[in-house]
XYZ file of C-alpha atoms in Angstrom:
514
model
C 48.567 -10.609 24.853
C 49.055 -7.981 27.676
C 48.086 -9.534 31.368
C 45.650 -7.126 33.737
C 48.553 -6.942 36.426
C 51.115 -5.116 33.224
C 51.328 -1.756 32.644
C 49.651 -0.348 29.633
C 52.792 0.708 27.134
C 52.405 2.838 24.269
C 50.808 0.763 21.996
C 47.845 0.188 24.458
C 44.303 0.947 23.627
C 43.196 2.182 26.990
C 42.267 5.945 26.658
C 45.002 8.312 27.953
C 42.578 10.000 30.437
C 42.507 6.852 32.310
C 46.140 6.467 32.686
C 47.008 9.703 34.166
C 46.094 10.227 37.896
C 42.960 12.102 39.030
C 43.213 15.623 39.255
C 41.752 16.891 43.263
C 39.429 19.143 42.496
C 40.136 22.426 43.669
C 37.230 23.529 45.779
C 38.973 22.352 48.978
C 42.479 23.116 48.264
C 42.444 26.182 50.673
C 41.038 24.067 53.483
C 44.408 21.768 53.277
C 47.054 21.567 55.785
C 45.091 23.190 58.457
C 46.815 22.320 61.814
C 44.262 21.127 64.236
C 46.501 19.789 66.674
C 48.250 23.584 66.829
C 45.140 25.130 67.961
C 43.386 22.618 69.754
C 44.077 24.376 73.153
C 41.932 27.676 71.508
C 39.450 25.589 70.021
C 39.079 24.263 73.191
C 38.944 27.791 75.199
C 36.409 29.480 72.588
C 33.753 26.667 71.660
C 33.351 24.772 75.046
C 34.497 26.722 78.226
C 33.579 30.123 76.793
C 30.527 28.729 75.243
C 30.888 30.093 71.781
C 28.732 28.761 69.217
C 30.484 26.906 66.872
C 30.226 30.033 63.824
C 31.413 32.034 66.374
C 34.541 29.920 67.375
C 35.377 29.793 63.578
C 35.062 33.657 62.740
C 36.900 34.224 65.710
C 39.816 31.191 65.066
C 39.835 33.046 61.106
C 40.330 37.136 62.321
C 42.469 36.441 65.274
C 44.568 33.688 64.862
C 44.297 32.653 60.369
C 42.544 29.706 61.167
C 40.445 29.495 58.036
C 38.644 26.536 58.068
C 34.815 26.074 56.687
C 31.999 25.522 59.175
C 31.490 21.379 57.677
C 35.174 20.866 58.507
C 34.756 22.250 62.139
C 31.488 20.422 62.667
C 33.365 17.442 61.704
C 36.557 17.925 63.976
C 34.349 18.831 66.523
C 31.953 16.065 66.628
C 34.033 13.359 64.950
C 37.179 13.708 65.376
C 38.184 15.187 69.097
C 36.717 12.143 71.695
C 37.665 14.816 74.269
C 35.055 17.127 73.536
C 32.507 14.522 73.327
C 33.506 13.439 76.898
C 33.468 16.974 78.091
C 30.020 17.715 76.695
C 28.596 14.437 78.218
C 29.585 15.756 81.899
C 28.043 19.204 81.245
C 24.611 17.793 79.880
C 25.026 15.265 83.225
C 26.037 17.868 85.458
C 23.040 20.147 83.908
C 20.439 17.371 84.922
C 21.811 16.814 88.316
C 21.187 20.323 88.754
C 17.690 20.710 87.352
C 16.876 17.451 90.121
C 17.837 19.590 92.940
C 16.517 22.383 91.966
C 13.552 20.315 91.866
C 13.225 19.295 94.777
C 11.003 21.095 97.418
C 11.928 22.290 100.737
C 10.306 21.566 104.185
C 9.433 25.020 105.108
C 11.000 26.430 108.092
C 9.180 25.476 111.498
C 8.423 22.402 110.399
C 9.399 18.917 111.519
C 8.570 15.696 109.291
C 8.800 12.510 110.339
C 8.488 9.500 107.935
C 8.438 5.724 108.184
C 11.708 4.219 107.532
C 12.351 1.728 104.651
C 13.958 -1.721 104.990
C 16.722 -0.441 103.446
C 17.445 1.833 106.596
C 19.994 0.405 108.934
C 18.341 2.683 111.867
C 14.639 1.669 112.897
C 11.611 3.792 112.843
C 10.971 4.349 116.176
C 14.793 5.947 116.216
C 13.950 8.001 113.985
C 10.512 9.771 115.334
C 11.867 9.287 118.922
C 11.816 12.645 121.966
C 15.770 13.470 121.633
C 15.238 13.290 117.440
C 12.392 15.171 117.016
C 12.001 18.743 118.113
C 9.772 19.815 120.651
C 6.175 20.370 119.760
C 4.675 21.648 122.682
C 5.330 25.170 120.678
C 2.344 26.424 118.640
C 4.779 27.568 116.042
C 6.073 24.029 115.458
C 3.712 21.533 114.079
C 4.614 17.603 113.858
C 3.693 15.772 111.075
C 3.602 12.041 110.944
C 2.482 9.392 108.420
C -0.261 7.396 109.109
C 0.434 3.235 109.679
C 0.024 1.511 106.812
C -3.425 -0.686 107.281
C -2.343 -4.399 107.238
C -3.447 -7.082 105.445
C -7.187 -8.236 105.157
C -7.475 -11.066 106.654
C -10.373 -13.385 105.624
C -12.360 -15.282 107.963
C -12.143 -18.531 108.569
C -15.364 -19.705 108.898
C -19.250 -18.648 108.632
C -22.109 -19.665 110.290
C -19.752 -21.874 112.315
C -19.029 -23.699 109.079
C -16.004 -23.730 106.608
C -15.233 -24.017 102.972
C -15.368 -27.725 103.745
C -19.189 -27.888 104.808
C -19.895 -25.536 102.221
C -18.541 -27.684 99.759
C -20.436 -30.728 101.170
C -23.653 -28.278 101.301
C -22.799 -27.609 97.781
C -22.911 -31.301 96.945
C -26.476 -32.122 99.038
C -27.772 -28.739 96.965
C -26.750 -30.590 93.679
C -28.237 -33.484 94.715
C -31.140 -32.219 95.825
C -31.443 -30.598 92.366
C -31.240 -34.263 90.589
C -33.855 -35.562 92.617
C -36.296 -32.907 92.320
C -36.153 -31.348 95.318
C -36.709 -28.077 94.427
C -37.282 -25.891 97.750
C -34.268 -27.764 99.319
C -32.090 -27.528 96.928
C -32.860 -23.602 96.601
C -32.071 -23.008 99.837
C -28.586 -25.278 100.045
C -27.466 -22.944 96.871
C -28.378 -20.039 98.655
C -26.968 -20.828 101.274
C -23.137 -22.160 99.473
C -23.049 -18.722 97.437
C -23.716 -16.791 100.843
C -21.202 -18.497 102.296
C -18.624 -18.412 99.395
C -19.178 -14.912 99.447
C -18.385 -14.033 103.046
C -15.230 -16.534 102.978
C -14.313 -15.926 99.540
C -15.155 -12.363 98.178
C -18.361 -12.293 95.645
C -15.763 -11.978 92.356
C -13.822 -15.182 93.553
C -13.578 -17.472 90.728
C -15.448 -20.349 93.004
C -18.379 -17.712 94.173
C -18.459 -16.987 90.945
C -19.154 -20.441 89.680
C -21.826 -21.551 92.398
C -23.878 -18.326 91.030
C -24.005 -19.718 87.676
C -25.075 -22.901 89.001
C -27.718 -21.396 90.826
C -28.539 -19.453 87.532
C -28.834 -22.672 85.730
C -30.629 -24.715 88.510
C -33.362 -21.492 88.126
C -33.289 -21.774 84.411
C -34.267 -25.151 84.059
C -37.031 -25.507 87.067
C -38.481 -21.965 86.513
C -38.984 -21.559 82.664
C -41.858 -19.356 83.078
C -40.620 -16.362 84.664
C -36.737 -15.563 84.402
C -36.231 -11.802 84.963
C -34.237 -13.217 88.152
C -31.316 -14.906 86.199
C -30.917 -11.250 84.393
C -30.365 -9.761 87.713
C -27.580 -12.241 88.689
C -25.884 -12.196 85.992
C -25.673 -8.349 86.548
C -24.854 -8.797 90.012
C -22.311 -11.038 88.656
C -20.609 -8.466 85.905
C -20.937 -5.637 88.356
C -18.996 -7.585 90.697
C -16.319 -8.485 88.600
C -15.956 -5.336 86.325
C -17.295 -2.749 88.945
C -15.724 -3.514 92.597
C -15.180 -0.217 93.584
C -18.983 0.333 92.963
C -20.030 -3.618 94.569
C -20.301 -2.677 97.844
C -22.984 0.408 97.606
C -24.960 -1.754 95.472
C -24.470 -5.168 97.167
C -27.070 -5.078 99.384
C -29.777 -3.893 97.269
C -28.624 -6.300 94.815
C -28.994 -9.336 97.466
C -32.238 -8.450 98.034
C -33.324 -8.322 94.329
C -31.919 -11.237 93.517
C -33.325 -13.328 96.446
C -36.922 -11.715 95.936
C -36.874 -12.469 92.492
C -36.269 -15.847 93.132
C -38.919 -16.542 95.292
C -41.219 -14.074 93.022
C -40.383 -16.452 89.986
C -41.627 -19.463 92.110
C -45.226 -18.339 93.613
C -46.452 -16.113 90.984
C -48.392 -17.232 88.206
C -47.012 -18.123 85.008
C -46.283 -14.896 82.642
C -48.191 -16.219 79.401
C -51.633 -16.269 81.271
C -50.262 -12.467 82.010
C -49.526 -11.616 78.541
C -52.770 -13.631 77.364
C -54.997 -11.459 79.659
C -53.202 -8.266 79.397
C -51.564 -8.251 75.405
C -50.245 -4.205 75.551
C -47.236 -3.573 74.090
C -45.634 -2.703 77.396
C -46.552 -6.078 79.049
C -45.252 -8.005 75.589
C -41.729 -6.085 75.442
C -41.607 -7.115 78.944
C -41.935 -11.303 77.951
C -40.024 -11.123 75.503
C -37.487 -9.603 77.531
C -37.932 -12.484 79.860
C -38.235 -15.255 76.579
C -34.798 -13.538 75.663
C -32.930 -14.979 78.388
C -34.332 -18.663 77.597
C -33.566 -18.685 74.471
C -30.235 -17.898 75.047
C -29.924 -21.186 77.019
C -31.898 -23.337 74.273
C -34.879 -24.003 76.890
C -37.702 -25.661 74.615
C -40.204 -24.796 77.282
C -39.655 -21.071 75.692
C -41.284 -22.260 72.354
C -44.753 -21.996 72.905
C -44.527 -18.307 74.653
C -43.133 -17.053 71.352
C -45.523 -18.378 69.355
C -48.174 -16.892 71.698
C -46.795 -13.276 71.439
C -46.523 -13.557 67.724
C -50.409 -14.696 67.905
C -51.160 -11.827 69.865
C -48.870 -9.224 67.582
C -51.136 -10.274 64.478
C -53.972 -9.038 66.266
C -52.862 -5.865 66.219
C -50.350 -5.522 63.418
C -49.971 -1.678 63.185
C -49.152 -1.356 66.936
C -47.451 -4.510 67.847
C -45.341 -4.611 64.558
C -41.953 -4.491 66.488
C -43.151 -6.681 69.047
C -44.172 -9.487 66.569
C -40.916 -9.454 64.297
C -39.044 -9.748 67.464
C -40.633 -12.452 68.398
C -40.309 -14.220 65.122
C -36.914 -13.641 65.613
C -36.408 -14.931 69.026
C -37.899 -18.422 67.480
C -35.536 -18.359 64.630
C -32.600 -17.883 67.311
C -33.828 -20.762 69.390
C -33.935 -23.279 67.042
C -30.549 -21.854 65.706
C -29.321 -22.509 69.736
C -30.357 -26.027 69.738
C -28.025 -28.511 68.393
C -27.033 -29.474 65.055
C -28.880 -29.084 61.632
C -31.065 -31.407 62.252
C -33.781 -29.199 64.544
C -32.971 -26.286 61.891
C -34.700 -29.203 59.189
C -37.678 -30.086 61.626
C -38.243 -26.499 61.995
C -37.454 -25.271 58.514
C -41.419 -23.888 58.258
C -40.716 -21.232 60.708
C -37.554 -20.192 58.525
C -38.878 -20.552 55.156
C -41.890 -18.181 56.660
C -40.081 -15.496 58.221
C -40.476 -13.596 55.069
C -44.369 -13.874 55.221
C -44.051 -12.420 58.997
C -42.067 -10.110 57.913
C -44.535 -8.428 55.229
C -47.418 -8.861 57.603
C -45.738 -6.325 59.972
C -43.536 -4.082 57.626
C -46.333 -3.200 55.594
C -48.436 -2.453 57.951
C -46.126 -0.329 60.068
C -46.445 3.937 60.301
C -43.425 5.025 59.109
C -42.054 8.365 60.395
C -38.406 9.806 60.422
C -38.456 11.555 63.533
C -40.281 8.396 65.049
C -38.006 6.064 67.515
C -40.274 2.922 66.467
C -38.630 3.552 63.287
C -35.110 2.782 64.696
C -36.658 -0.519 66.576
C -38.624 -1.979 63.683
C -35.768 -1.516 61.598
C -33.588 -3.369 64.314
C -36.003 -6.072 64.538
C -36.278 -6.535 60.703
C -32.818 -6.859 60.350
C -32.223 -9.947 63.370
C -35.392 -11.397 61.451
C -33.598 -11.490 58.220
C -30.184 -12.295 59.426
C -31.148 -15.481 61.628
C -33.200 -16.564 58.260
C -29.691 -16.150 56.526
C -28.032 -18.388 59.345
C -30.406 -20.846 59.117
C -29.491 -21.325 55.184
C -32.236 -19.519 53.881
C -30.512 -17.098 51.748
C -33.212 -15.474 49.251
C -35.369 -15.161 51.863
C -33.062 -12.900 53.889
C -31.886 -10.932 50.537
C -35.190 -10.333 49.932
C -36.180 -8.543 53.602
C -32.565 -7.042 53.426
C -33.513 -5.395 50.453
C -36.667 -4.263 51.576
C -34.833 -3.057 54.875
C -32.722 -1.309 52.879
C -35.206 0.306 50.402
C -37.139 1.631 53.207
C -33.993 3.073 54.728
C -33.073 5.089 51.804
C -36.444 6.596 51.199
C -37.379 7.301 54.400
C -34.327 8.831 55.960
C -32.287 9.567 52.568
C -29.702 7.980 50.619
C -26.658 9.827 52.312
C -28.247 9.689 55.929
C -25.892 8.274 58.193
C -28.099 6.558 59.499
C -28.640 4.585 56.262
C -24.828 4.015 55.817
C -24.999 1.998 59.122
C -27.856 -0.055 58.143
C -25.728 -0.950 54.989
C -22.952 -1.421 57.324
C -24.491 -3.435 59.618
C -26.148 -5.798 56.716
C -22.372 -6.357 55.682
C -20.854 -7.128 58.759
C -24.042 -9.558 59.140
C -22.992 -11.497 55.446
C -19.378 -11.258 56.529
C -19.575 -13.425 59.503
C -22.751 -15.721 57.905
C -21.760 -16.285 54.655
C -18.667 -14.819 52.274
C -16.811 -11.931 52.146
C -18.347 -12.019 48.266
C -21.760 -11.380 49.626
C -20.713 -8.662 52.000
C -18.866 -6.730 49.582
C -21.909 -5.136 47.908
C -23.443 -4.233 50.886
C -20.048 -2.427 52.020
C -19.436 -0.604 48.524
C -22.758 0.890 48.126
C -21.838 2.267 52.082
C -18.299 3.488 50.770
C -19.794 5.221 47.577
C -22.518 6.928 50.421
C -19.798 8.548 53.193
C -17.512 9.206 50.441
C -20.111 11.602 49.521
C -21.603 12.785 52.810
C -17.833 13.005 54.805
C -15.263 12.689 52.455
C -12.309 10.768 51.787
C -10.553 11.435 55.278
C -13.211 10.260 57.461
C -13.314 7.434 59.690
C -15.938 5.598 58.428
C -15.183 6.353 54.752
C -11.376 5.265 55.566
C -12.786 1.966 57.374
C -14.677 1.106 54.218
C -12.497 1.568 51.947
C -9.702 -0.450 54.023
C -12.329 -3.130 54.028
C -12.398 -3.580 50.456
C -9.072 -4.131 49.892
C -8.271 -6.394 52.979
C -11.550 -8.048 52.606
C -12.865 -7.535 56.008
C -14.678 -5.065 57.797
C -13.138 -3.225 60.721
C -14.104 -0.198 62.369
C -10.960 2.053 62.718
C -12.296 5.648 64.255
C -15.209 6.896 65.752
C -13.706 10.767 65.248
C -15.594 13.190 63.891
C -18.859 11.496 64.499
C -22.011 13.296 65.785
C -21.579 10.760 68.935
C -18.958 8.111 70.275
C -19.238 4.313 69.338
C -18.843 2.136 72.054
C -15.998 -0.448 70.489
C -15.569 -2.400 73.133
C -19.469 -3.290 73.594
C -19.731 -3.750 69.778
C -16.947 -6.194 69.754
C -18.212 -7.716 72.430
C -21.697 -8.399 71.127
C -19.623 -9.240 67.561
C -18.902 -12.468 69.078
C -21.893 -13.135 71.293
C -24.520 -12.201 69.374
C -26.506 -13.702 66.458
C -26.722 -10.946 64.565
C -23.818 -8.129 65.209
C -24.500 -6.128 62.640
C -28.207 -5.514 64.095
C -26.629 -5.175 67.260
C -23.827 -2.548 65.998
C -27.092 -0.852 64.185
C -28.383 0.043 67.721
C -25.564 2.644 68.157
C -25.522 3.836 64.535
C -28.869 5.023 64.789
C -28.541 6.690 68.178
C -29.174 9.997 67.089
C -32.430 9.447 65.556
């Protein structure tokens, strides 16, 4: 037996080729021996200081001198295998950039004398610098002196207002709260007023402490003036256009003020607004209560209950015209009850879900349908927050049913490959994805895929959004490019997480261009 470390002998069954020594192939036998170190100092002269380009350097190194060497090897040599011209090329690119900085730099024309504020760095103070015997004379017309301005200082807030600091304006605060416990109402208006005035002047209005006393005043209005609320809109706009919008708050801070104020004291000595809708039942004067209904219901007030039911009263009346008017308003219930707490009210209330389909076929049917019409864009809206707050409350054949419908009425009115009927199919699955399962949505966001594949294409945004969808499992708008007008993300992402129903809200945009 013949150990791996012994040399095969003669009787050995290795294959000969394997015991004779590899044979160097002969392609780069003429590029052998070359002496690199011989010619370095003309390597050096040609390629770097005479800047020759490196075929060049090699035809020349191969005429004059028999240097025959390939292009690879000298592209190696020079690049691997001589640090020195790596160094060398390193201080040219540096010494390059130096020079384009200077170049750069622009040049006080002649006549002129600049004088600039000195840094803390500078050992020798301003006023040295800008003083008589360092500055040349510019009595001359031909000279002119040009100095910086002075930095403004610091803002300094005030310590007090109205002779009274953040101290008393905590305490008046406190009496405004208390005030508000005990049910005095015109006292405890004007101690809030008069905290967030003061807050403001000390403070700044977007102050995270301003900020709060305005919500308390919003709430203290909420609760006291349930009737009329159009005032709490306009402070929480003041608010956002404060905090999102300063270089715009002080043109409209003033104007605001007064809004807010009047609206205040409008909310509390005018009569109630449901005698005003009862008397005057237009659709101009019910878009406007329901506007104001809105903002209850977004705070759970029960008080709101009874107004809805009202306007949807009134809406039957006239079901052709006040179609929109009355599915909102159905709507607005559903979200109210969906605002209070726990499952329990949903339960107590369950008649006004398990109706909402009945509502919704007294108005749909009975609604003009035309494709250039606007009203088609809002009744579709409305439908669709009907149908998805009837899905939220647990009513799920009920809201297939109108979503079907919805989307029936979509495709025959505006066309199968509309894009507007791709967002309604959109927005219907982005309303399943966040109520229910990403089972139910999936429907609703193939038949969309199937649709802008064939209107756009496979390389469009929306197409490429879908179809990312159904294989992550979750819808996600990627791009608005391409689009006949610009999606505002940021709002729809927004109202995504606010609202209800994001998909109806997201619908808004989609069928801008109606």
């Amino acid at each position: 037996m013949m150990l791996d470390n012994e040399p095969a002998g003669e009787n050995s069954n290795v294959p000969a080729p394997f015991l004779e020594p590899p044979v160097a192939s002969s392609k780069r036998s003429k590029y052998r021996n070359l002496d690199w170190e011989g010619n370095r100092k003309r390597l050096h002269q040609l390629y770097p200081l005479d800047s020759k380009s490196l075929t060049e350097t090699m035809q020349i190194m191969k005429n004059e001198y028999g240097f025959d060497a390939s292009l690879k090897l000298g592209d190696g040599r020079s690049t691997c295998r001589v640090p020195w011209l790596i160094r060398w090329s390193k201080r040219v690119t540096q010494g390059r950039r130096v020079e384009r900085r200077q170049n750069s730099l622009a040049h006080t024309p002649a006549g002129m004398v600049v004088a600039t504020p000195g840094s803390s760095l500078d050992n020798q103070s301003p006023t040295v610098a800008t003083s008589p015997q360092n500055v040349e004379d510019a009595g001359s017309p031909d000279v002119i002196v040009l100095r910086s301005n002075p930095l403004p200082g610091k803002k300094v807030l005030p310590l007090s207002w109205n002779d009274q600091n953040r101290q008393d304006l905590a305490a008046t605060l406190e009496m405004a709260q208390s005030d508000y416990e005990a049910g005095e109402l015109d006292q405890a208006e004007s101690a809030f007023i008069e905290a967030y005035e003061g807050y403001e002047h000390l403070l700044s209005s977007t102050h995270d402490e301003t900020v709060k006393v305005a919500y308390r005043i919003a709430t203290f209005y909420t609760h006291f003036c349930d009737s009329r609320m159009g005032h709490c809109g306009v402070a929480w706009t003041k608010i956002k256009s404060t905090k999102w919008h300063r270089e715009e708050a002080e043109e409209v801070k003033a104007p605001q003020r007064s809004i807010w104020l009047s609206g205040y004291v409008w909310a509390r000595t005018t009569p109630g607004i449901c005698e005003d809708v009862n008397m005057n039942a237009n659709s101009s004067r019910i878009d406007y209560g329901l506007s104001v209904a809105r903002v209850h219901v977004a705070t759970g007030e029960p008080a709101v209950e009874t107004f809805l039911k009202t306007i949807e009263h009134l809406c039957t009346r006239d079901p052709r015209n006040l179609a929109i008017q009355g599915l909102r308003a159905r709507g607005e219930l559903l979200k109210l009850y969906l605002k209070q707490d726990a499952s329990d009210t949903i339960i107590g209330h369950g008649e006004a879900f398990s109706t909402a389909s009945a509502v919704f076929s007294t108005f749909w049917d009975q609604f003009s349908w035309n494709r250039k019409n606007l009203k088609s864009r809002d009744i579709l809206e409305a439908a669709m927050e009907l149908a998805s707050c009837a899905l939220k409350g647990g009513f799920d054949n009920n809201a297939k049913w109108m979503f079907r419908r919805i989307e029936n009425k979509a495709t025959s009115v505006l066309g199968s490959d509309d894009e507007r009927t791709i967002w309604t199919l959109i927005s219907i699955g982005i309303v399943y994805q966040n109520a229910k399962w990403w089972y139910d949505a999936k429907p609703w966001f193939e038949q969309a895929c199937a649709a802008a594949d064939a209107k756009y294409g496979t390389e469009d945004g929306i197409t490429e959004s879908l179809e990312l969808a159904l294989e992550k499992r979750h819808f996600s708008y990627i791009s608005d490019e391409g689009r006949p007008f610009k999606l505002s993300l940021e709002l729809w992402f927004h109202n995504l997480s606010e609202q209800i129903a994001p998909g109806v809200i997201f619908f808004r945009h989609g069928m801008a261009s109606l």
